[in-house]
Structure formats: structure tokens, C-alpha cells
Amino acid sequence: MFVSLRRLFPHALGALIAFVPIAAIQPSAQARLSDDLVRALENALNNNNSAGLNALLEKGPGLNPAGLESRVQMLRQTFGDARWQLSNGPDLKDGRSTLLIKVTGSHQEAGRSFRLEANQKLAVQQNGKKLSSQEIIGQESILRSGKKDLEVSVIAPEEVLTGQRYDFDVVVDEPLKDAVIAGGIVELSKEAIANLRSPEISLGALNGGGIFKTIQAPYKPGSQSWAVLLMHPEGTVSVSRMVRVVSRR
């Protein structure tokens, strides 16, 4: 199960980083993201309509239509029933709109079922009837396997200041009783994320029912991404979460 889960984990990341940014967006005055564009993007993704999706995208800061299409197809090769849900989020202080994305899917392998749930929050801009730029400001993916969907809580900030120390905890919600779980956590490099490369995670016995880690944020703005693997007698869970690092709020 561990080998299979590791093989699928980079594709679970791909559910989100199909919209991976290549550069930070410089905010500028733009019309709010239209509901019509949101619905059109959702329909194109769910209908696997490559031409329709490309017609709604314009290459710009953080947005590469060709790269997005490649990652969407890679995701579908593993999670054939993947479904996207898109909705407008609250506007940011700088006037940009936000786009909320949820992806769900499943995969069967060697008699085992793998279930994916991923969420992403983008800061976006619209030019005419096309999405023209984007910046990831929050993302998380959870990949589960086993007898049941083991519920976990990810307790970590979405945003921290440069140099700040913060806690990153992933806790199994159910009481462990006599169960023993193993787990580990590792930081994901930008290269590993961009290339959908499976992380190497060292596992150890966990007596506290989860992973508890205190982290020092870097001294330059950007982001940190973390991958956690938890193995329980009734299920296995992989979690990835991005934490934004900013110089000021």
C-alpha cells in the first residue's frame, strides 16, 4: 500500500498544481471575475473539453494554458472520474478576485481504492472573457486509502510572516485506543512540485495521534509546501499543504 500511495501522491498534487504559478502577479485594476467565466471553466474541465478550456485562457503571469492542459490530462490518466467545482471567493484588499477550486476523484489499483480531495484558492484577473493571470494563495490535497476514509485535521496557517515560527499539525480525529500509527513529514521543493516528483518520507511511530511540527519560515517572501503521510491500521492518508510567506500583511 505504501508503494502504491507514493506513486499516486504526485498525481494528487497535480490536481491542484495544474494551476501552478510561474510568476507572482502584480495587482492592477480589473473587473471582478464573472460568474459566466467561472461556470464555463468548470464545464470545460468536467467535460474534458481541451479546446473549450484553451478558449477561456490567456497566457499571462502565472498562467500557461499549454502547461495547464498537460497537467489536467495527467491527472485524468490516474483519477479518471475527477470532478472540478469552481466558485467565486471574496475579493482581496488589492482588488483582485479569488477563485475557489475543489477537485475530487478516485482510483482503483490491486483491489484497493484511493480517494482524492483537493482544494485551492487563486487570486485571479480577467481580460475580456478570458482568465489572464493567477497566483496561488492557498492549497491543500488529501489522498486516502484503506477500509475507511480516515478523518484528519490539518492545523496550520495559510499565511505567515518572513522569519516567523509556526506550528504545522496533522491529527487523526478519532481516538487511537489500541491502534498504533506511523507517519512522517517532509518539505516539498519547488522542483518536486513542478515535476510531480514523489517525495521521500521517513516514517516513525507516532504516540500523539498525529504529526506535530514547529517550523521556521524563510526570510524571503514566497511559500513553503509540506507533505505528510499517516499510516493507520484502518486507513492511510497523504496530505499536502502550502503555506504562504509574506513580508507584511
GROMACS .gro file of N, CA and C in nm, residues 180-185 201-207 210-211 229-231:
model
   54
  180VAL      N    1  -0.183   0.172   1.668
  180VAL     CA    2  -0.053   0.237   1.656
  180VAL      C    3  -0.042   0.292   1.515
  181ILE      N    4  -0.007   0.418   1.502
  181ILE     CA    5   0.007   0.478   1.369
  181ILE      C    6   0.152   0.518   1.346
  182ALA      N    7   0.188   0.522   1.218
  182ALA     CA    8   0.321   0.567   1.178
  182ALA      C    9   0.303   0.686   1.085
  183GLY      N   10   0.405   0.770   1.077
  183GLY     CA   11   0.393   0.885   0.989
  183GLY      C   12   0.522   0.960   0.975
  184GLY      N   13   0.518   1.059   0.887
  184GLY     CA   14   0.635   1.143   0.864
  184GLY      C   15   0.595   1.267   0.789
  185ILE      N   16   0.683   1.367   0.787
  185ILE     CA   17   0.657   1.493   0.719
  185ILE      C   18   0.784   1.536   0.649
  201ILE      N   19   0.959   1.014   0.223
  201ILE     CA   20   0.913   1.046   0.358
  201ILE      C   21   0.956   0.935   0.453
  202SER      N   22   1.036   0.970   0.552
  202SER     CA   23   1.078   0.874   0.654
  202SER      C   24   0.966   0.857   0.756
  203LEU      N   25   0.930   0.733   0.785
  203LEU     CA   26   0.820   0.705   0.878
  203LEU      C   27   0.872   0.665   1.015
  204GLY      N   28   0.797   0.705   1.116
  204GLY     CA   29   0.827   0.665   1.252
  204GLY      C   30   0.698   0.646   1.330
  205ALA      N   31   0.704   0.575   1.442
  205ALA     CA   32   0.586   0.555   1.525
  205ALA      C   33   0.543   0.687   1.586
  206LEU      N   34   0.410   0.709   1.589
  206LEU     CA   35   0.354   0.834   1.641
  206LEU      C   36   0.271   0.803   1.764
  207ASN      N   37   0.312   0.853   1.877
  207ASN     CA   38   0.240   0.826   2.001
  207ASN      C   39   0.131   0.928   2.029
  210GLY      N   40  -0.072   1.189   1.569
  210GLY     CA   41  -0.053   1.271   1.451
  210GLY      C   42   0.087   1.327   1.443
  211ILE      N   43   0.105   1.421   1.349
  211ILE     CA   44   0.232   1.489   1.329
  211ILE      C   45   0.223   1.628   1.392
  229LEU      N   46   0.255   1.191   0.554
  229LEU     CA   47   0.199   1.058   0.532
  229LEU      C   48   0.168   0.996   0.667
  230LEU      N   49   0.043   0.952   0.686
  230LEU     CA   50  -0.001   0.884   0.808
  230LEU      C   51  -0.051   0.744   0.771
  231MET      N   52  -0.004   0.643   0.843
  231MET     CA   53  -0.046   0.504   0.819
  231MET      C   54  -0.110   0.450   0.946
   0.00000   0.00000   0.00000
